[in-house]
mmCIF file with all atom_site columns, C-alpha atoms in Angstrom:
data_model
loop_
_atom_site.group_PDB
_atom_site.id
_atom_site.type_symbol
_atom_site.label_atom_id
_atom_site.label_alt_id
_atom_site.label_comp_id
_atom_site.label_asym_id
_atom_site.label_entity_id
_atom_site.label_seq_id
_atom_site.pdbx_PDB_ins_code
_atom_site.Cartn_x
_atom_site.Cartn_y
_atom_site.Cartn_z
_atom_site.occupancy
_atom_site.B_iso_or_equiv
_atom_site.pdbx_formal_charge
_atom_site.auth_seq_id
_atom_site.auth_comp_id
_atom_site.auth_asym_id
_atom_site.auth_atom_id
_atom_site.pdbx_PDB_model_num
ATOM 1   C CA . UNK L 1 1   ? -28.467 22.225  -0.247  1.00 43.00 ? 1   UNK L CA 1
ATOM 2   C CA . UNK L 1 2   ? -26.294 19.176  -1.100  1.00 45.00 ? 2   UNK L CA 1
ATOM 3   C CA . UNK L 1 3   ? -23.607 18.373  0.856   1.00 46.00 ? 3   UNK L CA 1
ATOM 4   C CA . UNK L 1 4   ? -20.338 17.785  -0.421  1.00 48.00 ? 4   UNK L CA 1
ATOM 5   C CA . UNK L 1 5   ? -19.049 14.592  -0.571  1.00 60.00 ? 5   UNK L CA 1
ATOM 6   C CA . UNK L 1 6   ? -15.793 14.668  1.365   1.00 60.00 ? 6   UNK L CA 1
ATOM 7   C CA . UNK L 1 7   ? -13.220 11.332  -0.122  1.00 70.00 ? 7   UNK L CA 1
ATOM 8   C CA . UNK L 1 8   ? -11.235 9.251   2.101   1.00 89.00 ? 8   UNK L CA 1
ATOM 9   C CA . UNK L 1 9   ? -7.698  10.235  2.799   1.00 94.00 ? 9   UNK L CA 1
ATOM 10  C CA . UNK L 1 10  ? -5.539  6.990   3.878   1.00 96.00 ? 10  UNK L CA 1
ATOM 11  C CA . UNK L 1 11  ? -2.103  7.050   4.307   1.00 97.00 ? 11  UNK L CA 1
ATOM 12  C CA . UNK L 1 12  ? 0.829   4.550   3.325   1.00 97.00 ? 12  UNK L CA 1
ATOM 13  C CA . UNK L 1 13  ? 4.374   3.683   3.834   1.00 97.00 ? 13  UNK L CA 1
ATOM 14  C CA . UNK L 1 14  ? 6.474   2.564   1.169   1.00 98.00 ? 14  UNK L CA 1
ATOM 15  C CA . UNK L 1 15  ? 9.948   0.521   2.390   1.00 97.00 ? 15  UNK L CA 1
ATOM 16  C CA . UNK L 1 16  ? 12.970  0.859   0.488   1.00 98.00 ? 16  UNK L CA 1
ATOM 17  C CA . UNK L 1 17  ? 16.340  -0.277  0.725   1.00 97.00 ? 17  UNK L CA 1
ATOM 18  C CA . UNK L 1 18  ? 19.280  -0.134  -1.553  1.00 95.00 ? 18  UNK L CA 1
ATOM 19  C CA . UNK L 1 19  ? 20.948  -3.563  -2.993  1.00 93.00 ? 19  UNK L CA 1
ATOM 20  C CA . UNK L 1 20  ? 23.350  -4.312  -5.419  1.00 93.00 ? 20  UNK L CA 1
ATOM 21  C CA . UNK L 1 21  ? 21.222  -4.130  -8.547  1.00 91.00 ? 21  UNK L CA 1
ATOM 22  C CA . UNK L 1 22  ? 20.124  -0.832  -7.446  1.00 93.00 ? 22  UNK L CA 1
ATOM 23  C CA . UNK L 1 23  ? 16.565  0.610   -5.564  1.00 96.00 ? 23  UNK L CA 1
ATOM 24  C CA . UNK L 1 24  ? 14.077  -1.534  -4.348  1.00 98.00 ? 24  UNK L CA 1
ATOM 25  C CA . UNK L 1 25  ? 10.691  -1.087  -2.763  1.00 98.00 ? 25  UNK L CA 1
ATOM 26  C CA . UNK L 1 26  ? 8.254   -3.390  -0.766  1.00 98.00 ? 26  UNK L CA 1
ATOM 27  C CA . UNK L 1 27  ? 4.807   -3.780  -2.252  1.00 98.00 ? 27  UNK L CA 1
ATOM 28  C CA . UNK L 1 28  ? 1.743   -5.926  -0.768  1.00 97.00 ? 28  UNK L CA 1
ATOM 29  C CA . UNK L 1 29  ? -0.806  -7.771  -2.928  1.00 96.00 ? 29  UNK L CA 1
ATOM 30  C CA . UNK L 1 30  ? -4.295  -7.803  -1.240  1.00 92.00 ? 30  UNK L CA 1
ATOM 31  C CA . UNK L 1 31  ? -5.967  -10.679 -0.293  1.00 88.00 ? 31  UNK L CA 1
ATOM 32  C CA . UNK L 1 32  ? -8.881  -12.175 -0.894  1.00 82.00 ? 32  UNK L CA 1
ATOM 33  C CA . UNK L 1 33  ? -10.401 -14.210 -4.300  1.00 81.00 ? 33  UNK L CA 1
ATOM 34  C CA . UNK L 1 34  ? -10.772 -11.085 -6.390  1.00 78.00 ? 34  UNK L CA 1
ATOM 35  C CA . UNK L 1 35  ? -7.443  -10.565 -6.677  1.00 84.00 ? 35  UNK L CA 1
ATOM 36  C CA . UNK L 1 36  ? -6.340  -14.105 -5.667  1.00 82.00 ? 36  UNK L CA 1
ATOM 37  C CA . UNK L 1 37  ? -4.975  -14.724 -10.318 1.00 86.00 ? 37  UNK L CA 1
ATOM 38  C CA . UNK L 1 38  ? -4.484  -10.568 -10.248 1.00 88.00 ? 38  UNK L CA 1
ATOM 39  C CA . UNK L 1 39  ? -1.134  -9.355  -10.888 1.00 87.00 ? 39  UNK L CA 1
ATOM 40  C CA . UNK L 1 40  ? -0.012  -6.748  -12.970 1.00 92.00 ? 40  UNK L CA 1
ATOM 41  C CA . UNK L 1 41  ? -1.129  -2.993  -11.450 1.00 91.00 ? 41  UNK L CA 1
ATOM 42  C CA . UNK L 1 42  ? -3.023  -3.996  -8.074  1.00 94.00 ? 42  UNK L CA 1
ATOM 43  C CA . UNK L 1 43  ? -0.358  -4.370  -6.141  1.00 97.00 ? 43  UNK L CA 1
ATOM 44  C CA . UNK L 1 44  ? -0.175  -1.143  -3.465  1.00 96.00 ? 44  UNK L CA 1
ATOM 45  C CA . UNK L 1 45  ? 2.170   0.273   -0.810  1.00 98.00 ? 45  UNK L CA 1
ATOM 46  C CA . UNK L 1 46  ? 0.780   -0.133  2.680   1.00 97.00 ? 46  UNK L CA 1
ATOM 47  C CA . UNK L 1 47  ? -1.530  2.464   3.522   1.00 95.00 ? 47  UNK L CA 1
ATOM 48  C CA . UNK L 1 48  ? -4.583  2.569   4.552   1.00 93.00 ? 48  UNK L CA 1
ATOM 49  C CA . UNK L 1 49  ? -7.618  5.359   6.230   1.00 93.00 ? 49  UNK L CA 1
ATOM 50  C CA . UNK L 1 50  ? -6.576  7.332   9.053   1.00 96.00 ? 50  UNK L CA 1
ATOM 51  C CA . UNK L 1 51  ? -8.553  8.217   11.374  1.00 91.00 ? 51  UNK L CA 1
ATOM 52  C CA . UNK L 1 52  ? -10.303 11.371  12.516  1.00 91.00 ? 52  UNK L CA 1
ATOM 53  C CA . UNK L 1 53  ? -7.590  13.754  13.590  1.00 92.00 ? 53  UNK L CA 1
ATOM 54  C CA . UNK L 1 54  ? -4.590  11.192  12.880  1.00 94.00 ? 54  UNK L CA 1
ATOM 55  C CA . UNK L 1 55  ? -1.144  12.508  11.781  1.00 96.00 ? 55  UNK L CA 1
ATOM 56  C CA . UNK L 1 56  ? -0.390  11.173  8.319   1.00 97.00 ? 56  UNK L CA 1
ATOM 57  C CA . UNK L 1 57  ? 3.274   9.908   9.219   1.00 97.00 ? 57  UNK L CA 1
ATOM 58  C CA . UNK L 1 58  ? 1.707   7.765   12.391  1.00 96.00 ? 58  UNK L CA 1
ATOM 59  C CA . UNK L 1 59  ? -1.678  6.703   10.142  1.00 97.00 ? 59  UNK L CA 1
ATOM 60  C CA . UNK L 1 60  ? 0.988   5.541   8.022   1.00 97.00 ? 60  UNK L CA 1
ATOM 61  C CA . UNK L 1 61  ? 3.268   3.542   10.741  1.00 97.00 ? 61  UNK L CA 1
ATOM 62  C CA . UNK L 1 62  ? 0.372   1.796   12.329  1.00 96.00 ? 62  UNK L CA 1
ATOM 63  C CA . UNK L 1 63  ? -0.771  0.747   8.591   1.00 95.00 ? 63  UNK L CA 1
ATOM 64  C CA . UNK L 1 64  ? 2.577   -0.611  7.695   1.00 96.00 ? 64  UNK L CA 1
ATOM 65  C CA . UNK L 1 65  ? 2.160   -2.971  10.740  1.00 96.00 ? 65  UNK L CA 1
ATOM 66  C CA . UNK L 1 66  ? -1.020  -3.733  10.307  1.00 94.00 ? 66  UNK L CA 1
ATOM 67  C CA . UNK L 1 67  ? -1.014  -4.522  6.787   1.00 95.00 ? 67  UNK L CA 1
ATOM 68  C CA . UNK L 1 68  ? 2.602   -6.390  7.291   1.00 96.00 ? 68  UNK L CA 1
ATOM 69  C CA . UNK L 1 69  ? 3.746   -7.216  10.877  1.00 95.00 ? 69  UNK L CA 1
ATOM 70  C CA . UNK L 1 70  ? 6.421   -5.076  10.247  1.00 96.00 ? 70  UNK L CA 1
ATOM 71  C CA . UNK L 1 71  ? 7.720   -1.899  11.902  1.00 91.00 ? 71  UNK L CA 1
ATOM 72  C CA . UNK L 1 72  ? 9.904   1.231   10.987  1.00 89.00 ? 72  UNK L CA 1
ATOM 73  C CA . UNK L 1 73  ? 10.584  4.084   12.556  1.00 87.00 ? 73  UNK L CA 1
ATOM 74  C CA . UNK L 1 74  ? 13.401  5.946   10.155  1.00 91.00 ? 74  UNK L CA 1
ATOM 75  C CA . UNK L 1 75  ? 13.977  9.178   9.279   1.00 96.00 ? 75  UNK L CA 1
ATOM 76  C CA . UNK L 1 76  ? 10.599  10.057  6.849   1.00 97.00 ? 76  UNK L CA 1
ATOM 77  C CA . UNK L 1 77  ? 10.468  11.372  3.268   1.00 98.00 ? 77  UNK L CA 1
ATOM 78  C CA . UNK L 1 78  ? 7.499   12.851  2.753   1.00 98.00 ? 78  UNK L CA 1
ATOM 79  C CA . UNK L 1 79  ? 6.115   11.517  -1.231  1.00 98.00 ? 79  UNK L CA 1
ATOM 80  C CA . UNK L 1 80  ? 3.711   14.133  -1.212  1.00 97.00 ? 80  UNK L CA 1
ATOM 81  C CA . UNK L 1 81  ? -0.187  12.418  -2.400  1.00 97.00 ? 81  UNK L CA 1
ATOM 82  C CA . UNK L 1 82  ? -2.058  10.768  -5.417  1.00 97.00 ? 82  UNK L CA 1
ATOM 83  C CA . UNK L 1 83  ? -5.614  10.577  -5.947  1.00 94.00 ? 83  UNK L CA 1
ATOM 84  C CA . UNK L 1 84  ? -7.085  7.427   -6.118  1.00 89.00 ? 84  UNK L CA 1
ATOM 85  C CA . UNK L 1 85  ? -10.241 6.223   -7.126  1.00 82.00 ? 85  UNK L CA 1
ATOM 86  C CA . UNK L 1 86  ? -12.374 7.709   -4.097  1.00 84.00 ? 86  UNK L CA 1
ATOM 87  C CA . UNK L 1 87  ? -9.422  8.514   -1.918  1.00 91.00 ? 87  UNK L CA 1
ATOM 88  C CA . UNK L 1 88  ? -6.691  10.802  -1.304  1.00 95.00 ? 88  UNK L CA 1
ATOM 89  C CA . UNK L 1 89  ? -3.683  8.884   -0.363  1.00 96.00 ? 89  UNK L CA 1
ATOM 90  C CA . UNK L 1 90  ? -0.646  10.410  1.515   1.00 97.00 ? 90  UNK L CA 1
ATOM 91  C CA . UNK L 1 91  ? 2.729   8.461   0.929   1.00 98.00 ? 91  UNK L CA 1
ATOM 92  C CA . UNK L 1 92  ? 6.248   8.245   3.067   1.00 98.00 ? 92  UNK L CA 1
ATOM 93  C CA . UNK L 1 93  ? 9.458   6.425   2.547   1.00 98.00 ? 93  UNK L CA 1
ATOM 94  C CA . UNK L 1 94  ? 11.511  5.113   4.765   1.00 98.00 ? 94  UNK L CA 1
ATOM 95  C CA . UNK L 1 95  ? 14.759  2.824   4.579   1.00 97.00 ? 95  UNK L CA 1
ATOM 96  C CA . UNK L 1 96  ? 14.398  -0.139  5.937   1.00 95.00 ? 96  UNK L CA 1
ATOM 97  C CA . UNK L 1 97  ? 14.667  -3.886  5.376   1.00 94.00 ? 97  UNK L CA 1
ATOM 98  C CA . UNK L 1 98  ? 12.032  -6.721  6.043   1.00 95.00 ? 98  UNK L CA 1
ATOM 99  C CA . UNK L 1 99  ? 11.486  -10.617 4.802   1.00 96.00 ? 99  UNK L CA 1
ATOM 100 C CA . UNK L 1 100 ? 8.356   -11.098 2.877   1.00 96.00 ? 100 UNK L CA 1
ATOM 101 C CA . UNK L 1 101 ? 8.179   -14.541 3.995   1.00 95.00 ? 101 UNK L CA 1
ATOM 102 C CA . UNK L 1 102 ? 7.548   -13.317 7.885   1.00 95.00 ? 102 UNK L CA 1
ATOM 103 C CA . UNK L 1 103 ? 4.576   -11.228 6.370   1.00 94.00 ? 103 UNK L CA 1
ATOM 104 C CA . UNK L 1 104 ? 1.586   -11.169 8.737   1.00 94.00 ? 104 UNK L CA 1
ATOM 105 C CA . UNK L 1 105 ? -1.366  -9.415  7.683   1.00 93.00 ? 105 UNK L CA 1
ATOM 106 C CA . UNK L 1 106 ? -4.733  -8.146  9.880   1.00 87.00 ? 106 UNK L CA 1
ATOM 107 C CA . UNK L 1 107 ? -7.925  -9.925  8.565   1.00 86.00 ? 107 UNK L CA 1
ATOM 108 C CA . UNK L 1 108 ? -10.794 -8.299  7.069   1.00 83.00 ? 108 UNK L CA 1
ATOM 109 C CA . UNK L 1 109 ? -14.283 -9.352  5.904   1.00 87.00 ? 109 UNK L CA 1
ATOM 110 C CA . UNK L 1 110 ? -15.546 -9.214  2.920   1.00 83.00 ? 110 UNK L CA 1
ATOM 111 C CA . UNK L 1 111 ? -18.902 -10.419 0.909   1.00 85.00 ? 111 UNK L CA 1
ATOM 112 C CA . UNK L 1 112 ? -18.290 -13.495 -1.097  1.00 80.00 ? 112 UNK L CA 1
ATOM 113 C CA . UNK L 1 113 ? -19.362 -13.766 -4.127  1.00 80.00 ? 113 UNK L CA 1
ATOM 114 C CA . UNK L 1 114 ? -20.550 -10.179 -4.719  1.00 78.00 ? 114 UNK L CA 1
ATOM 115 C CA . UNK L 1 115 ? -24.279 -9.359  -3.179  1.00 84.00 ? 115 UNK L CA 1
ATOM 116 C CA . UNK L 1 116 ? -24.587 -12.592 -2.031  1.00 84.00 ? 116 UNK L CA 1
ATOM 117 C CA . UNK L 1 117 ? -24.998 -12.398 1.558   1.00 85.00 ? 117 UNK L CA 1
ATOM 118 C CA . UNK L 1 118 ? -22.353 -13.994 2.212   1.00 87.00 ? 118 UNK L CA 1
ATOM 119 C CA . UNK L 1 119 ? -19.558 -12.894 4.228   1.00 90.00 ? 119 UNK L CA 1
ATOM 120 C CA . UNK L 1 120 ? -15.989 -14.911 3.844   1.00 84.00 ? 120 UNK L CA 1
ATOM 121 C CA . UNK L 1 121 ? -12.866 -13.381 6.327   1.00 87.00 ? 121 UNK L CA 1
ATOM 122 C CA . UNK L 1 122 ? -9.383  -13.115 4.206   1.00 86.00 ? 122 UNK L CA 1
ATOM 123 C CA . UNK L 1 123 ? -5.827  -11.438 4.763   1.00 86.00 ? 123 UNK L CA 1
ATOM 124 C CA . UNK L 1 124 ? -6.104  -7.800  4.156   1.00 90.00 ? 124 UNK L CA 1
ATOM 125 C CA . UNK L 1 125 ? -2.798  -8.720  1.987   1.00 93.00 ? 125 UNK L CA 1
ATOM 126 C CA . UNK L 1 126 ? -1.703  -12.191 0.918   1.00 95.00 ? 126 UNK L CA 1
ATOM 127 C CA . UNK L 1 127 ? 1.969   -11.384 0.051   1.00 95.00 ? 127 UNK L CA 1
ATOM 128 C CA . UNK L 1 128 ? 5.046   -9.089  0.300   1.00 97.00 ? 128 UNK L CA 1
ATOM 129 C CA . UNK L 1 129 ? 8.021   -8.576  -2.089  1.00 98.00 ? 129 UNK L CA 1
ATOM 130 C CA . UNK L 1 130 ? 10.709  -6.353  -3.070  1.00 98.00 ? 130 UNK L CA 1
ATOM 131 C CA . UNK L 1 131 ? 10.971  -4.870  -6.869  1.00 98.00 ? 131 UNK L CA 1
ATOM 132 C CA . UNK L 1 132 ? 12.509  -2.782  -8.542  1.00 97.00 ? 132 UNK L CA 1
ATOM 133 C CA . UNK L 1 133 ? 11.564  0.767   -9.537  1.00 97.00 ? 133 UNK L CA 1
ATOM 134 C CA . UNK L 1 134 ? 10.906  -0.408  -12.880 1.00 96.00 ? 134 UNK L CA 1
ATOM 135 C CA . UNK L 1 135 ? 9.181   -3.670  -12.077 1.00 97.00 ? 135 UNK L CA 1
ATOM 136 C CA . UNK L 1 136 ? 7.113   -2.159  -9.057  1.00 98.00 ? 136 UNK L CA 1
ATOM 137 C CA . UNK L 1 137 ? 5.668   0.553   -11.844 1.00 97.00 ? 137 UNK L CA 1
ATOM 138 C CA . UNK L 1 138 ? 4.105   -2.223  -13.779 1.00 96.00 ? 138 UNK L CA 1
ATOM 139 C CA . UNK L 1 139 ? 2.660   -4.365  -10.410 1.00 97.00 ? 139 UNK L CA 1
ATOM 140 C CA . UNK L 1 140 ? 1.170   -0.917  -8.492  1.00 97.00 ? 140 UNK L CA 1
ATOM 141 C CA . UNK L 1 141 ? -2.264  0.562   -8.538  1.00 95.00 ? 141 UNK L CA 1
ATOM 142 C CA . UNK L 1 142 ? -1.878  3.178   -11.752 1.00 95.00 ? 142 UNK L CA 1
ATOM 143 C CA . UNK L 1 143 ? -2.126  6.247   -9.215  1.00 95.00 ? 143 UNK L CA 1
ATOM 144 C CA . UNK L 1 144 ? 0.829   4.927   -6.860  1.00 97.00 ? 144 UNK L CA 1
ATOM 145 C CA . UNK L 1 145 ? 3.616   5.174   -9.446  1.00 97.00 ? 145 UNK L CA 1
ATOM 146 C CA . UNK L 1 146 ? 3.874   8.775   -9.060  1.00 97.00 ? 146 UNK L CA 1
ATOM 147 C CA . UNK L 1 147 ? 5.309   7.961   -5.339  1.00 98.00 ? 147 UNK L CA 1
ATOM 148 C CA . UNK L 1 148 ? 8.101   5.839   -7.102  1.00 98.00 ? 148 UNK L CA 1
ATOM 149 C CA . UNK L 1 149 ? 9.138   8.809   -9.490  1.00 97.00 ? 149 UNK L CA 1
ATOM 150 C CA . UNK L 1 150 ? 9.041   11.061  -6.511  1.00 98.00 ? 150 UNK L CA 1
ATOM 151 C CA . UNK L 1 151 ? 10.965  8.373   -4.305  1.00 98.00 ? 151 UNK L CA 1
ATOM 152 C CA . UNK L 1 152 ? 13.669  8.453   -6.735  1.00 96.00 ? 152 UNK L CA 1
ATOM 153 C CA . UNK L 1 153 ? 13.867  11.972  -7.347  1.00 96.00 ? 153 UNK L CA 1
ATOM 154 C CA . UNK L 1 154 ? 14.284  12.390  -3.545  1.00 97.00 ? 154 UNK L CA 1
ATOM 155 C CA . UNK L 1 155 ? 17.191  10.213  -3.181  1.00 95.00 ? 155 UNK L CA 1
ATOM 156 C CA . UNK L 1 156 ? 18.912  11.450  -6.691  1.00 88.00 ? 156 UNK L CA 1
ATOM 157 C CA . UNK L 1 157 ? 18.459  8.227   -8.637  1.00 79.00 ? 157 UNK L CA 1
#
């Protein structure tokens, strides 16, 4: 009998605040020279696996402050989750404000160049920054933009 591959579930946090030109949301770029000239649509909210018997909302936190350096502990909106790739990811909002210049991201290794052997250790994300709905659909992972549509629908924009 086979056994059934089980796929990942990580969990995220997705940052928003409200400024004069209207909703905004924090988005991390990861790190590392595949995506170093990457732009458009690999950009992610900051989530990441949780661990055996984690709660999604605190899998979520500690990812956010990993990922980032930053913190938040608002009031959660639960964005429900996407399937991605191999994983399951579970999303939250929460109101807050942080500088993308203070960004400061846990380090992970990686192999360098592809099956080569060799290992190289990079930011887990290289930068922060705040976008609009509209531009954050065009930078985020295909899967995530559902979160943004459900962010908004949430907070009747």
């Amino acid at each position: 009998m086979l056994a059934r591959l089980v796929p990942r579930k990580s969990a995220g946090l997705l940052l928003f605040r409200r400024a004069p030109g209207g909703l905004e949301v924090l988005l991390v770029h990861p790190g590392g020279p595949f995506f170093a000239r990457r732009d458009l649509g690999v950009w992610s909210i900051p989530k990441g696996e949780v661990g055996p018997g984690e709660d999604l909302l605190a899998a979520a936190r500690r990812e956010l402050a990993e990922e980032t350096g930053f913190s938040s502990d608002g009031e959660a909106i639960p964005l429900g989750e996407v399937r991605q790739a191999s994983k399951t990811v579970h999303a939250f909002a929460v109101e807050g404000d942080a500088d993308p210049a203070a960004l400061k991201s846990n380090l992970c290794e990686i192999e360098w160049p592809g099956k080569s052997g060799r290992r190289i250790t990079v930011p887990e994300v290289d930068r922060a920054a705040w976008f609009s709905l509209d531009a954050a659909r065009e930078r985020l992972v295909a899967a995530q933009a559902a979160f943004l549509d459900r962010l908004a629908s949430a907070l009747g924009e």
